[in-house]
Coordinates of N, CA, C and O in Angstrom, one line a residue:
M268 N -3.7 4.2 10.8 CA -2.5 4.0 9.8 C -2.2 2.5 9.7 O -2.1 1.9 10.8
S269 N -2.0 1.9 8.5 CA -1.7 0.5 8.5 C -0.4 0.1 8.9 O 0.4 0.9 9.1
E270 N -0.3 -1.1 9.3 CA 1.0 -1.7 9.8 C 2.1 -1.4 8.7 O 3.3 -1.2 9.1
S271 N 1.7 -1.8 7.4 CA 2.8 -1.7 6.4 C 3.1 -0.2 6.2 O 4.5 0.0 6.0
L272 N 2.4 0.8 6.4 CA 2.9 2.1 6.3 C 3.7 2.6 7.5 O 4.6 3.3 7.3
S273 N 3.4 2.1 8.6 CA 4.2 2.4 9.8 C 5.5 1.8 9.7 O 6.5 2.3 10.2
F274 N 5.7 0.7 8.9 CA 7.0 0.0 8.8 C 7.8 1.0 8.0 O 9.1 1.0 8.1
L275 N 7.2 1.7 7.0 CA 8.1 2.6 6.2 C 8.5 3.7 7.0 O 9.7 4.2 6.8
G276 N 7.7 4.2 8.0 CA 8.2 5.2 8.9 C 9.6 4.8 9.7 O 10.5 5.5 9.9
L277 N 9.6 3.5 10.1 CA 10.6 2.7 10.8 C 11.9 2.8 9.8 O 13.0 3.1 10.2
A278 N 11.6 2.5 8.6 CA 12.8 2.4 7.6 C 13.3 3.8 7.4 O 14.5 4.1 7.2
R279 N 12.4 4.8 7.4 CA 13.0 6.3 7.2 C 13.9 6.6 8.5 O 15.0 7.1 8.2
R280 N 13.3 6.2 9.6 CA 14.1 6.5 10.8 C 15.4 5.9 10.8 O 16.3 6.3 11.3
A281 N 15.5 4.7 10.2 CA 16.6 3.9 10.2 C 17.7 4.4 9.1 O 18.7 3.8 8.9
G282 N 17.3 5.3 8.3 CA 18.1 5.9 7.2 C 18.1 4.9 5.9 O 18.9 5.0 5.2
R283 N 17.0 4.1 5.9 CA 16.9 3.1 4.7 C 15.8 3.3 3.8 O 15.4 2.5 3.0
L284 N 15.4 4.8 3.8 CA 14.3 5.1 2.8 C 14.6 6.5 2.4 O 15.0 7.4 3.0
A285 N 14.5 6.7 1.0 CA 14.5 7.8 0.4 C 13.2 8.4 0.0 O 12.3 7.5 -0.5
G286 N 12.7 9.5 0.2 CA 11.4 10.1 0.1 C 11.4 11.2 -0.8 O 12.2 12.1 -0.6
G287 N 10.5 11.4 -1.7 CA 10.3 12.6 -2.6 C 10.9 12.2 -4.0 O 12.0 11.3 -3.9
E288 N 10.6 12.9 -5.0 CA 11.1 12.8 -6.3 C 12.7 12.9 -6.4 O 13.3 12.1 -7.0
D289 N 13.2 13.9 -5.8 CA 14.5 14.2 -6.0 C 15.4 13.2 -5.2 O 16.4 12.7 -5.8
A290 N 15.0 12.9 -3.9 CA 15.8 12.0 -3.2 C 15.8 10.6 -3.9 O 16.7 9.8 -3.9
V291 N 14.6 10.2 -4.4 CA 14.6 8.9 -5.0 C 15.5 8.8 -6.2 O 16.0 7.9 -6.6
Q292 N 15.3 10.0 -7.1 CA 16.2 10.0 -8.2 C 17.6 9.9 -7.9 O 18.3 9.1 -8.7
E293 N 18.1 10.6 -6.9 CA 19.5 10.4 -6.5 C 19.8 9.0 -6.1 O 20.9 8.4 -6.5
A294 N 18.9 8.3 -5.4 CA 19.3 7.1 -4.9 C 19.3 6.0 -6.1 O 20.0 5.1 -6.0
V295 N 18.3 6.3 -7.1 CA 18.4 5.3 -8.2 C 19.7 5.6 -9.0 O 20.2 4.5 -9.3
A296 N 20.0 6.7 -9.2 CA 21.2 7.0 -9.9 C 22.4 6.4 -9.3 O 23.5 6.0 -9.9
A297 N 22.4 6.4 -7.9 CA 23.6 5.8 -7.1 C 23.5 4.4 -7.0 O 24.5 3.6 -6.5
G298 N 22.4 3.7 -7.5 CA 22.3 2.3 -7.5 C 22.0 1.7 -6.3 O 22.2 0.5 -5.9
K299 N 21.3 2.5 -5.4 CA 21.0 2.0 -3.9 C 19.7 1.5 -3.7 O 19.3 0.9 -2.7
V300 N 18.7 1.8 -4.7 CA 17.4 1.4 -4.4 C 17.1 -0.1 -4.6 O 17.5 -0.6 -5.7
R301 N 16.3 -0.7 -3.8 CA 15.8 -2.0 -3.9 C 14.4 -2.1 -4.1 O 13.9 -3.2 -4.7
L302 N 13.6 -1.1 -3.8 CA 12.2 -1.1 -3.9 C 11.6 0.2 -4.0 O 11.9 1.1 -3.2
L303 N 10.8 0.5 -5.1 CA 10.1 1.9 -5.4 C 8.6 1.8 -4.8 O 8.1 0.8 -5.1
I304 N 8.2 2.8 -4.4 CA 6.8 2.8 -3.7 C 6.1 4.1 -4.3 O 6.6 5.2 -4.1
L305 N 4.9 3.8 -4.7 CA 4.2 5.0 -5.3 C 2.8 5.1 -4.7 O 2.2 4.1 -4.4
A306 N 2.4 6.2 -4.3 CA 1.1 6.6 -3.7 C 0.0 6.4 -4.7 O 0.3 6.6 -6.0
A307 N -1.0 6.0 -4.2 CA -2.3 5.8 -5.2 C -2.7 7.1 -6.0 O -2.9 6.9 -7.2
D308 N -2.5 8.2 -5.5 CA -2.9 9.5 -6.0 C -1.7 10.2 -6.7 O -1.7 11.5 -6.9
A309 N -0.6 9.5 -6.9 CA 0.6 10.2 -7.5 C 0.3 10.7 -8.8 O -0.4 9.9 -9.5
G310 N 0.8 11.8 -9.2 CA 0.6 12.5 -10.6 C 1.1 11.5 -11.6 O 1.9 10.7 -11.4
E311 N 0.5 11.7 -12.8 CA 0.8 10.9 -14.0 C 2.2 11.0 -14.3 O 3.0 10.0 -14.7
K312 N 2.8 12.1 -14.3 CA 4.1 12.6 -14.5 C 5.1 11.8 -13.7 O 6.2 11.2 -14.0
T313 N 4.7 11.8 -12.3 CA 5.5 11.2 -11.3 C 5.5 9.6 -11.6 O 6.6 9.0 -11.4
V314 N 4.4 9.1 -11.7 CA 4.3 7.7 -12.0 C 5.2 7.2 -13.2 O 6.0 6.3 -13.2
R315 N 5.0 7.9 -14.3 CA 5.6 7.7 -15.5 C 7.2 7.8 -15.4 O 8.0 7.0 -15.8
H316 N 7.6 8.9 -14.7 CA 9.1 9.1 -14.3 C 9.6 8.0 -13.5 O 10.8 7.5 -13.8
T317 N 9.0 7.7 -12.5 CA 9.3 6.5 -11.6 C 9.6 5.3 -12.4 O 10.5 4.6 -12.2
E318 N 8.5 4.9 -13.3 CA 8.6 3.7 -13.9 C 9.8 3.7 -15.0 O 10.5 2.7 -15.1
H319 N 9.9 4.8 -15.5 CA 11.1 5.0 -16.4 C 12.5 4.9 -15.6 O 13.4 4.1 -16.1
Q320 N 12.5 5.4 -14.6 CA 13.8 5.3 -13.7 C 14.1 3.8 -13.4 O 15.2 3.5 -13.2
S321 N 13.1 3.1 -13.1 CA 13.2 1.8 -12.7 C 13.9 1.0 -13.8 O 14.5 -0.2 -13.5
G322 N 13.5 1.3 -14.9 CA 14.1 0.6 -16.2 C 13.6 -0.8 -16.3 O 14.1 -1.7 -16.9
G323 N 12.5 -1.2 -15.5 CA 12.0 -2.5 -15.5 C 12.8 -3.5 -14.7 O 12.4 -4.6 -14.6
K324 N 13.8 -3.0 -14.0 CA 14.6 -3.8 -13.1 C 14.4 -3.7 -11.8 O 14.8 -4.7 -10.9
L325 N 13.8 -2.7 -11.2 CA 13.5 -2.4 -9.8 C 11.9 -2.7 -9.6 O 11.1 -2.2 -10.4
P326 N 11.7 -3.6 -8.6 CA 10.1 -3.7 -8.3 C 9.5 -2.4 -7.8 O 10.0 -1.6 -7.1
I327 N 8.4 -2.3 -8.2 CA 7.5 -1.1 -7.9 C 6.3 -1.5 -7.2 O 5.5 -2.4 -7.7
V328 N 6.0 -0.8 -6.1 CA 4.7 -1.2 -5.4 C 3.8 0.1 -5.5 O 4.2 1.2 -5.2
Y329 N 2.6 -0.2 -5.9 CA 1.5 0.7 -6.1 C 0.6 0.7 -5.0 O -0.2 -0.4 -4.8
L330 N 0.7 1.6 -4.0 CA 0.0 1.6 -2.9 C -1.5 2.0 -3.0 O -1.8 2.6 -4.0
T331 N -2.4 1.5 -2.1 CA -3.8 1.9 -2.2 C -3.9 3.2 -1.3 O -5.1 3.8 -1.4
S332 N -2.9 3.5 -0.7 CA -3.0 4.7 0.2 C -2.6 6.0 -0.5 O -1.8 5.9 -1.6
D333 N -3.0 7.2 -0.2 CA -2.8 8.3 -1.0 C -1.6 9.0 -0.4 O -0.9 8.5 0.6
K334 N -1.1 10.1 -1.2 CA 0.1 10.9 -0.7 C 0.0 11.4 0.8 O 1.0 11.3 1.4
A335 N -1.1 11.8 1.2 CA -1.3 12.2 2.5 C -1.0 11.1 3.6 O -0.2 11.4 4.6
A336 N -1.5 9.9 3.4 CA -1.2 8.8 4.3 C 0.1 8.3 4.3 O 0.8 8.1 5.2
L337 N 0.7 8.2 3.1 CA 2.1 7.9 2.8 C 3.1 9.0 3.6 O 4.0 8.7 4.4
G338 N 2.7 10.3 3.3 CA 3.6 11.4 4.0 C 3.5 11.3 5.6 O 4.3 11.4 6.2
A339 N 2.2 11.0 6.0 CA 2.0 10.9 7.5 C 2.9 9.8 8.1 O 3.4 10.0 9.2
A340 N 2.9 8.6 7.4 CA 3.8 7.5 7.9 C 5.1 7.9 8.0 O 5.9 7.3 8.8
L341 N 5.7 8.8 7.1 CA 7.0 9.2 7.0 C 7.4 10.4 8.0 O 8.4 10.8 8.0
G342 N 6.3 11.0 8.4 CA 6.4 12.1 9.2 C 6.4 13.5 8.5 O 7.1 14.5 9.0
W343 N 5.9 13.4 7.3 CA 5.8 14.6 6.4 C 4.4 14.9 6.2 O 3.5 14.1 6.5
Q344 N 4.3 16.0 5.4 CA 2.9 16.3 5.1 C 2.4 15.5 4.0 O 1.2 15.0 4.2
S345 N 3.1 15.3 2.9 CA 2.7 14.4 2.0 C 3.8 13.8 1.2 O 5.0 14.5 1.3
C346 N 3.7 12.7 0.5 CA 4.8 12.1 -0.3 C 4.1 11.3 -1.3 O 3.4 10.4 -1.1
A347 N 4.6 11.4 -2.6 CA 4.1 10.7 -3.7 C 4.9 9.5 -4.1 O 4.4 8.3 -4.5
V348 N 6.3 9.5 -3.8 CA 7.2 8.5 -4.1 C 8.2 8.3 -3.1 O 8.7 9.2 -2.5
A349 N 8.6 7.0 -2.9 CA 9.6 6.7 -2.0 C 10.3 5.5 -2.3 O 9.9 4.7 -3.3
A350 N 11.5 5.4 -1.9 CA 12.3 4.1 -2.3 C 13.0 3.6 -1.0 O 13.7 4.3 -0.2
V351 N 13.0 2.3 -0.9 CA 13.7 1.5 0.3 C 15.0 1.2 -0.4 O 15.1 0.6 -1.4
T352 N 16.0 1.5 0.4 CA 17.4 1.4 0.0 C 18.0 0.1 0.6 O 19.2 -0.2 0.2
D353 N 17.4 -0.6 1.5 CA 18.1 -1.8 2.1 C 17.4 -2.9 1.8 O 16.0 -3.0 1.8
L354 N 18.0 -4.0 1.2 CA 17.4 -5.3 0.8 C 16.6 -6.0 1.9 O 15.5 -6.4 1.6
G355 N 17.1 -6.0 3.1 CA 16.3 -6.7 4.1 C 15.2 -5.9 4.6 O 14.1 -6.7 4.7
M356 N 15.2 -4.5 4.5 CA 13.9 -3.9 4.7 C 12.9 -3.9 3.7 O 11.7 -4.0 4.0
A357 N 13.5 -4.0 2.4 CA 12.5 -4.1 1.3 C 11.8 -5.4 1.4 O 10.5 -5.6 1.2
L358 N 12.6 -6.6 1.7 CA 12.0 -7.9 1.8 C 10.9 -7.9 2.9 O 9.8 -8.5 2.8
A359 N 11.3 -7.3 4.2 CA 10.4 -7.3 5.3 C 9.1 -6.6 4.9 O 7.9 -7.0 5.2
Y360 N 9.3 -5.3 4.2 CA 8.1 -4.6 3.8 C 7.1 -5.4 2.8 O 6.0 -5.4 2.9
A361 N 7.8 -6.1 1.8 CA 7.1 -6.9 0.8 C 6.3 -8.0 1.5 O 5.2 -8.3 1.0
R362 N 6.9 -8.6 2.5 CA 6.3 -9.7 3.1 C 5.0 -9.2 3.8 O 3.9 -9.7 3.9
K363 N 5.2 -8.0 4.5 CA 4.0 -7.3 5.1 C 2.9 -7.0 4.1 O 1.7 -7.3 4.3
L364 N 3.3 -6.5 3.0 CA 2.3 -6.1 2.0 C 1.6 -7.4 1.4 O 0.4 -7.3 1.3
T365 N 2.4 -8.3 1.3 CA 1.8 -9.6 0.6 C 0.8 -10.2 1.7 O -0.2 -10.9 1.1
E366 N 1.1 -10.1 3.0 CA 0.1 -10.7 4.0 C -1.2 -10.0 3.9 O -2.3 -10.6 4.0
D367 N -1.1 -8.6 3.7 CA -2.4 -7.9 3.6 C -3.1 -8.0 2.2 O -4.3 -8.0 2.3
D368 N -2.3 -8.0 1.2 CA -2.9 -8.1 -0.1 C -2.0 -9.0 -1.0 O -0.9 -8.6 -1.4
P369 N -2.5 -10.2 -1.5 CA -1.7 -11.2 -2.2 C -1.3 -10.7 -3.6 O -0.4 -11.3 -4.3
R370 N -1.8 -9.6 -4.1 CA -1.5 -9.1 -5.4 C 0.0 -8.5 -5.4 O 0.5 -8.4 -6.5
H371 N 0.6 -8.4 -4.3 CA 1.9 -7.9 -4.2 C 3.0 -9.1 -4.2 O 4.2 -8.9 -4.0
Q372 N 2.6 -10.3 -4.4 CA 3.3 -11.5 -4.4 C 4.5 -11.3 -5.5 O 5.6 -11.6 -5.1
P373 N 4.3 -10.8 -6.7 CA 5.4 -10.8 -7.6 C 6.5 -9.8 -7.2 O 7.7 -10.1 -7.5
V374 N 6.2 -8.8 -6.4 CA 7.2 -7.9 -5.8 C 8.1 -8.7 -4.8 O 9.2 -8.8 -4.8
L375 N 7.4 -9.5 -3.9 CA 8.1 -10.3 -3.0 C 9.0 -11.3 -3.6 O 10.1 -11.6 -3.3
D376 N 8.5 -12.0 -4.7 CA 9.2 -13.0 -5.5 C 10.5 -12.3 -6.1 O 11.5 -13.0 -6.1
A377 N 10.4 -11.2 -6.6 CA 11.5 -10.5 -7.3 C 12.6 -10.2 -6.3 O 13.7 -10.4 -6.5
L378 N 12.1 -9.6 -5.1 CA 13.1 -9.5 -4.0 C 13.8 -10.6 -3.4 O 15.0 -10.6 -3.1
T379 N 13.0 -11.6 -3.3 CA 13.5 -12.9 -2.9 C 14.6 -13.5 -3.8 O 15.6 -13.9 -3.3
E380 N 14.4 -13.3 -5.1 CA 15.3 -13.8 -6.0 C 16.6 -13.0 -6.1 O 17.7 -13.5 -6.1
T381 N 16.4 -11.7 -5.8 CA 17.6 -10.8 -5.8 C 18.3 -11.2 -4.5 O 19.6 -11.2 -4.6
D382 N 17.7 -11.4 -3.4 CA 18.4 -11.7 -2.2 C 19.2 -13.1 -2.4 O 20.2 -13.3 -1.9
R383 N 18.5 -14.0 -3.0 CA 19.1 -15.5 -3.4 C 20.4 -15.3 -4.1 O 21.4 -15.8 -3.9
R384 N 20.4 -14.5 -5.2 CA 21.3 -14.2 -6.1 C 22.6 -13.5 -5.4 O 23.8 -13.9 -5.4
I385 N 22.3 -12.6 -4.6 CA 23.3 -11.9 -3.8 C 24.1 -12.9 -2.8 O 25.3 -12.9 -2.7
R386 N 23.2 -13.6 -2.0 CA 23.9 -14.6 -1.2 C 24.7 -15.6 -1.8 O 25.7 -16.0 -1.4
T387 N 24.2 -16.1 -3.0 CA 25.0 -17.2 -3.8 C 26.3 -16.6 -4.3 O 27.4 -17.1 -4.1
R388 N 26.3 -15.3 -4.8 CA 27.5 -14.7 -5.1 C 28.4 -14.5 -4.0 O 29.6 -14.7 -4.2
K389 N 28.0 -14.1 -2.8 CA 29.0 -14.0 -1.7 C 29.4 -15.3 -1.3 O 30.7 -15.3 -0.8
Q390 N 28.8 -16.4 -1.4 CA 29.3 -17.7 -0.9 C 30.4 -18.2 -2.0 O 31.4 -18.8 -1.4
R391 N 30.1 -17.9 -3.2 CA 31.1 -18.3 -4.3 C 32.4 -17.6 -4.2 O 33.5 -18.1 -4.6
K392 N 32.4 -16.2 -3.8 CA 33.5 -15.4 -3.9 C 34.4 -15.5 -2.7 O 34.2 -15.3 -1.6
P393 N 35.7 -15.9 -3.1 CA 36.6 -16.2 -2.0 C 37.3 -15.0 -1.6 O 37.3 -13.8 -2.5
G394 N 37.9 -14.8 -0.5 CA 38.6 -13.6 -0.2 C 39.7 -13.1 -1.2 O 40.3 -13.9 -1.6
R395 N 39.6 -12.0 -1.7 CA 40.4 -11.6 -2.8 C 41.8 -11.3 -2.4 O 42.7 -11.3 -3.1
N396 N 42.0 -10.8 -1.2 CA 43.4 -10.5 -0.6 C 44.0 -11.4 0.1 O 45.0 -11.2 0.8
R397 N 43.6 -12.7 0.0 CA 44.3 -13.9 0.5 C 45.6 -14.3 -0.1 O 45.6 -14.3 -1.4
R398 N 46.6 -14.6 0.6 CA 47.8 -15.0 -0.1 C 48.1 -16.4 0.5 O 47.9 -17.0 1.4

């Protein structure tokens, strides 16, 4: 199992990963998703549905691993789609992916920009309840 896939298992155990279509759909609806992950052999309908859910605003990683490998990394039999819900975990995973395969650089860039915007917003925002 690759190091990047085992990282997803860590994210699942930490409670920072939603796996399976229903769980991912709920996380997207709740606005908690930072990164979507699709297995190489995910069905056409699953891919289309996930891309639609992202609305072009969420980065999507298309793995070269199949559903069985992704599922094994998560401790399941198989998994076609997963979502990382923590920005720090998503950034760390994107860095690992980019080290292995430079074609994932746009995903890392998008997550880095999101992190930068959030940090800037937090720095500008004074305490609201100060008197």
